Amino acid sequence: MSTIVISEHEFTALRDLIRERFGIYYDDTKQFLLQSRLQTRLLKCRVADFAGYHRFLTASPDREAEWSELASVLSNNETYFFRERAQLEVLVTDVLEESLRAGTPLRVWSSASSTGEEPYTIAMMLHQTHRVTASSVHLRATDLSPRALERAATGFYRELSFRATPPEMVQKYFRPFEGGFFVNDEIKHMVEFSRLNLMDEHAVATMGTFDAILCRNVLIYFEKSTQKRVVEAFAKVLRPGGFLFLGHAESIMRVTDCYEPVVTPKAIYYRRK
Ligand SMILES: C[S@@+](CC[C@H](N)C(=O)[O-])C[C@H]1O[C@@H](n2cnc3c(N)ncnc32)[C@H](O)[C@@H]1O
């Protein structure tokens, strides 16, 4: 099978379309990455070149199904249990403490949850505290990629997902099955998964109100203007003083003034002003 080459013009047109829809930005150095990621889609859509694929995405009656496929093809779903754990410790101590003191349920949203390791880790850590019940925690998890969400729903994981997991947690919260592990039902039922595109401000606005939002290791794929749009949409659904957790490589210091950064020896996070 010979490679279909993307022209500079086709690349610019397609990357603008993708940025508008998903926020994910392919800069000029990523032309060949995009070309290779889309090769199989051209075959599936039976179009001869990238200009044809652009037309398919904008005008075909089947375009919505194709956008849905594309969401899975374009997203990098790299994640693992207990990733950047120090921030999660803040969640199960400070954030939990504040809602217990206020006498309100703890409302947490993992907004780019990928295959589920992040929200399931939060569920396990909260369960470990013995201070929550099923009705005192609302744990929502969303992602753009339908394929990642399907995997999260199975609750089945292989070795790579456990690279930072303490062995006693594997023993307590998972059961082995054919070379991998299923997360146990109690933890699984604590998390409510659904599909959400962070570019969809209406969907974000109707999520409810949260004490904490996690948006870790996704803003790196967005331009500054998109990052601003996303974190300012979060500010509308975070309670005053609510917590925002980003990935280690991500900062919104010069992006928005809706948040106060908090820097501790172990973790950096933001609080809504
Ligand atoms: C690298 S994973 C991060 C997973 C997890 N938060 C962590 O830190 O381990 C990035 C996730 O962001 C999701 N993503 C990318 N663009 C998105 C968008 N516009 N809306 C929602 N999720 C998006 C991808 O589907 C992917 O699952």
Coordinates of C-alpha atoms and ligand atoms in Angstrom, one line a residue:
M1 CA 0.0 0.0 0.0
S2 CA 1.6 3.3 -1.1
T3 CA 1.5 6.4 1.2
I4 CA -0.8 9.2 0.2
V5 CA 1.2 12.4 0.7
I6 CA -0.4 15.5 2.3
S7 CA 0.4 18.9 0.6
E8 CA 1.2 21.9 2.6
H9 CA -2.1 23.5 1.7
E10 CA -4.1 20.3 2.6
F11 CA -2.2 20.1 5.9
T12 CA -3.1 23.7 6.9
A13 CA -6.7 23.3 6.0
L14 CA -7.1 20.0 7.9
R15 CA -5.2 21.1 11.0
D16 CA -7.4 24.2 11.2
L17 CA -10.5 22.1 10.9
I18 CA -9.2 19.7 13.7
R19 CA -8.2 22.6 15.9
E20 CA -11.6 24.2 15.6
R21 CA -13.4 21.0 16.5
F22 CA -11.1 19.4 19.1
G23 CA -8.7 22.0 20.2
I24 CA -5.8 19.7 19.3
Y25 CA -3.2 21.7 17.4
Y26 CA -0.7 20.2 14.9
D27 CA 2.0 22.8 14.5
D28 CA 4.2 23.0 11.3
T29 CA 6.5 20.3 12.6
K30 CA 3.7 17.8 12.8
Q31 CA 2.7 17.6 9.1
F32 CA 4.0 14.1 8.6
L33 CA 2.5 12.9 11.9
L34 CA -0.9 14.0 10.8
Q35 CA -0.3 12.5 7.4
S36 CA 0.5 9.1 8.9
R37 CA -2.4 9.2 11.5
L38 CA -4.9 9.9 8.8
Q39 CA -3.8 7.3 6.2
T40 CA -6.2 4.6 7.2
R41 CA -9.1 7.1 7.4
L42 CA -8.6 8.0 3.8
L43 CA -9.0 4.4 2.8
K44 CA -12.0 3.8 5.1
C45 CA -13.8 6.9 3.7
R46 CA -12.8 5.9 0.1
V47 CA -11.3 9.2 -0.8
A48 CA -8.2 9.6 -3.0
D49 CA -6.4 12.3 -1.3
F50 CA -6.4 14.7 1.7
A51 CA -8.4 17.3 -0.1
G52 CA -11.1 14.7 -0.6
Y53 CA -10.9 13.8 3.1
H54 CA -11.4 17.5 4.0
R55 CA -14.5 17.6 1.8
F56 CA -15.7 14.4 3.5
L57 CA -15.3 16.0 7.0
T58 CA -17.1 19.1 6.0
A59 CA -19.9 17.9 3.6
S60 CA -20.5 14.2 3.7
P61 CA -23.8 13.0 5.3
D62 CA -21.5 10.5 7.3
R63 CA -19.3 13.3 8.6
E64 CA -20.4 13.1 12.2
A65 CA -19.5 9.4 12.4
E66 CA -16.1 10.1 10.9
W67 CA -15.5 12.9 13.4
S68 CA -16.2 10.4 16.1
E69 CA -13.6 8.0 14.6
L70 CA -11.2 10.8 14.3
A71 CA -11.5 11.7 18.0
S72 CA -10.1 8.2 18.8
V73 CA -7.5 8.3 16.1
L74 CA -6.0 11.7 17.0
S75 CA -6.0 11.5 20.8
N76 CA -2.9 10.4 22.7
N77 CA -4.4 8.2 25.5
E78 CA -1.2 7.7 27.5
T79 CA -2.1 7.4 31.2
Y80 CA -1.5 5.1 34.2
F81 CA -2.8 4.6 37.7
F82 CA -1.4 6.9 40.4
R83 CA 0.1 9.3 37.9
E84 CA 1.4 12.5 39.5
R85 CA 0.1 11.2 42.8
A86 CA 1.1 14.2 45.0
Q87 CA -1.8 16.2 43.4
L88 CA -4.2 13.4 44.1
E89 CA -3.1 13.4 47.8
V90 CA -4.2 17.0 47.9
L91 CA -7.6 15.9 46.5
V92 CA -8.2 13.3 49.2
T93 CA -6.9 15.4 52.1
D94 CA -7.5 19.2 51.6
V95 CA -10.4 19.1 49.0
L96 CA -12.2 16.3 50.9
E97 CA -11.7 18.0 54.2
E98 CA -13.3 21.2 52.9
S99 CA -16.4 19.4 51.7
L100 CA -16.7 17.4 54.9
R101 CA -16.6 20.6 56.9
A102 CA -19.2 22.2 54.6
G103 CA -21.4 19.1 54.9
T104 CA -21.7 18.8 51.1
P105 CA -20.9 15.9 48.8
L106 CA -17.5 16.0 47.2
R107 CA -17.9 16.7 43.5
V108 CA -14.8 15.9 41.3
W109 CA -14.5 15.9 37.5
S110 CA -11.7 14.2 35.6
S111 CA -12.1 16.1 32.4
A112 CA -9.7 14.2 30.1
S113 CA -9.9 10.8 31.7
S114 CA -8.7 8.7 28.8
T115 CA -9.0 5.0 29.5
G116 CA -10.0 5.6 33.2
E117 CA -6.9 5.1 35.2
E118 CA -7.1 8.7 36.6
P119 CA -10.7 8.6 38.0
Y120 CA -10.3 5.0 39.2
T121 CA -7.2 6.1 41.1
I122 CA -9.2 8.9 42.8
A123 CA -12.0 6.5 43.6
M124 CA -9.5 4.0 45.2
M125 CA -7.7 6.8 47.2
L126 CA -11.1 8.2 48.4
H127 CA -12.2 4.7 49.4
Q128 CA -9.0 4.2 51.3
T129 CA -9.8 7.2 53.5
H130 CA -12.9 5.4 55.0
R131 CA -14.4 8.9 55.1
V132 CA -16.8 8.7 52.1
T133 CA -19.8 6.8 51.1
A134 CA -21.3 6.2 47.6
S135 CA -23.7 9.1 48.1
S136 CA -21.1 11.6 49.5
V137 CA -18.9 11.5 46.4
H138 CA -19.9 12.5 42.9
L139 CA -17.0 11.4 40.6
R140 CA -17.5 12.3 36.9
A141 CA -15.1 11.3 34.2
T142 CA -15.2 12.5 30.5
D143 CA -13.1 12.2 27.4
L144 CA -13.2 13.0 23.7
S145 CA -12.2 9.6 22.5
P146 CA -15.0 7.0 22.3
R147 CA -12.5 4.2 22.1
A148 CA -10.8 5.3 25.4
L149 CA -14.2 5.5 27.1
E150 CA -15.1 2.0 25.9
R151 CA -11.9 0.7 27.5
A152 CA -12.6 2.6 30.7
A153 CA -16.0 1.0 30.9
T154 CA -14.5 -2.5 30.7
G155 CA -12.3 -1.7 33.7
F156 CA -9.7 -4.2 32.4
Y157 CA -6.0 -3.2 32.5
R158 CA -2.6 -4.6 31.6
E159 CA 0.8 -4.3 33.2
L160 CA 1.8 -0.9 31.8
S161 CA -1.1 0.8 33.5
F162 CA 0.3 -0.4 36.9
R163 CA 3.8 1.1 36.6
A164 CA 3.3 3.4 39.6
T165 CA 0.7 1.4 41.5
P166 CA 1.6 0.2 45.0
P167 CA 1.2 -3.6 45.1
E168 CA -1.1 -3.5 48.0
M169 CA -3.5 -1.4 46.0
V170 CA -3.5 -3.9 43.2
Q171 CA -4.3 -6.6 45.7
K172 CA -7.1 -4.7 47.4
Y173 CA -8.9 -3.2 44.4
F174 CA -8.3 -5.5 41.4
R175 CA -8.8 -9.2 40.4
P176 CA -6.5 -10.9 38.0
F177 CA -7.8 -12.2 34.7
E178 CA -5.9 -13.6 31.7
G179 CA -2.7 -11.6 31.9
G180 CA -4.3 -8.4 33.2
F181 CA -6.6 -7.2 36.0
F182 CA -10.2 -6.0 36.4
V183 CA -10.9 -3.1 38.7
N184 CA -13.4 -4.2 41.4
D185 CA -17.0 -3.4 41.1
E186 CA -17.2 -1.1 44.1
I187 CA -14.6 1.2 42.6
K188 CA -16.1 0.9 39.2
H189 CA -19.5 2.1 40.4
M190 CA -18.0 5.2 42.0
V191 CA -17.2 6.7 38.6
E192 CA -19.7 7.9 36.0
F193 CA -18.2 8.1 32.5
S194 CA -19.5 10.1 29.5
R195 CA -18.2 11.6 26.3
L196 CA -17.4 15.3 26.4
N197 CA -15.4 17.6 24.0
L198 CA -13.7 20.3 26.0
M199 CA -14.3 22.7 23.0
D200 CA -18.0 22.3 23.7
E201 CA -18.6 25.2 26.1
H202 CA -22.3 24.4 26.4
A203 CA -21.6 20.8 27.5
V204 CA -19.0 22.1 30.1
A205 CA -21.5 24.6 31.4
T206 CA -24.1 22.0 32.0
M207 CA -21.9 19.5 33.8
G208 CA -22.9 21.0 37.2
T209 CA -20.7 22.5 39.9
F210 CA -17.5 21.0 41.2
D211 CA -15.1 21.2 44.1
A212 CA -12.2 20.1 41.9
I213 CA -11.5 19.6 38.2
L214 CA -8.6 17.6 36.8
C215 CA -7.4 18.5 33.3
R216 CA -4.1 16.8 33.3
N217 CA -1.8 16.2 30.3
V218 CA -4.2 17.6 27.6
L219 CA -3.6 21.3 27.6
I220 CA -0.2 20.6 26.1
Y221 CA -1.9 19.7 22.8
F222 CA -3.7 23.1 22.7
E223 CA -2.6 26.6 21.8
K224 CA -2.6 29.3 24.5
S225 CA -5.9 30.8 23.2
T226 CA -7.6 27.4 23.4
Q227 CA -6.1 26.7 26.9
K228 CA -7.6 30.1 28.0
R229 CA -11.0 29.2 26.6
V230 CA -11.0 25.8 28.4
V231 CA -9.8 26.9 31.8
E232 CA -12.1 29.9 31.8
A233 CA -15.1 27.6 31.0
F234 CA -14.0 25.5 34.0
A235 CA -14.0 28.6 36.2
K236 CA -17.7 28.9 35.6
V237 CA -18.4 25.4 37.0
L238 CA -15.9 25.4 39.8
R239 CA -17.2 26.7 43.2
P240 CA -15.3 29.8 44.5
G241 CA -12.0 28.4 46.0
G242 CA -12.5 25.2 43.9
F243 CA -9.3 23.3 42.9
L244 CA -7.9 22.9 39.3
F245 CA -5.2 20.3 38.7
L246 CA -3.1 20.4 35.6
G247 CA -0.3 18.2 34.4
H248 CA 3.3 18.8 35.5
A249 CA 4.3 20.2 32.2
E250 CA 1.3 22.6 32.0
S251 CA 0.9 26.1 33.4
I252 CA -1.8 28.7 33.1
M253 CA 0.2 31.5 34.9
R254 CA 0.2 33.7 31.8
V255 CA -3.0 32.4 30.3
T256 CA -5.8 33.6 32.6
D257 CA -6.2 35.5 35.9
C258 CA -9.3 33.5 37.1
Y259 CA -7.1 31.3 39.3
E260 CA -4.6 31.6 42.2
P261 CA -1.6 29.2 41.8
V262 CA -0.7 27.2 44.9
V263 CA 2.8 25.9 45.1
T264 CA 3.7 23.3 47.8
P265 CA 6.9 21.3 48.0
K266 CA 5.2 18.3 46.4
A267 CA 2.5 19.7 44.1
I268 CA 1.3 22.6 42.1
Y269 CA -2.3 23.3 41.6
Y270 CA -4.7 26.3 41.1
R271 CA -7.7 27.6 43.1
R272 CA -10.5 29.5 41.5
K273 CA -10.5 33.1 42.7
Ligands
LIG1 C1 -2.5 12.0 27.6 S1 -4.2 11.7 28.0 C2 -4.2 12.2 29.7 C3 -5.0 11.3 30.6 C4 -5.0 11.6 32.1 N1 -5.6 12.9 32.3 C5 -3.6 11.6 32.6 O1 -3.0 12.7 32.9 O2 -3.0 10.5 32.8 C6 -5.0 13.0 27.1 C7 -6.5 12.8 26.9 O3 -7.1 14.0 26.5 C8 -8.1 13.7 25.7 N2 -8.5 14.9 24.9 C9 -7.8 15.5 23.8 N3 -8.5 16.6 23.4 C10 -9.7 16.6 24.1 C11 -10.9 17.4 24.0 N4 -11.0 18.4 23.1 N5 -11.9 17.2 24.9 C12 -11.8 16.2 25.8 N6 -10.7 15.3 25.9 C13 -9.7 15.6 25.0 C14 -7.6 12.6 24.8 O4 -8.7 11.8 24.2 C15 -6.8 11.8 25.8 O5 -7.5 10.7 26.3

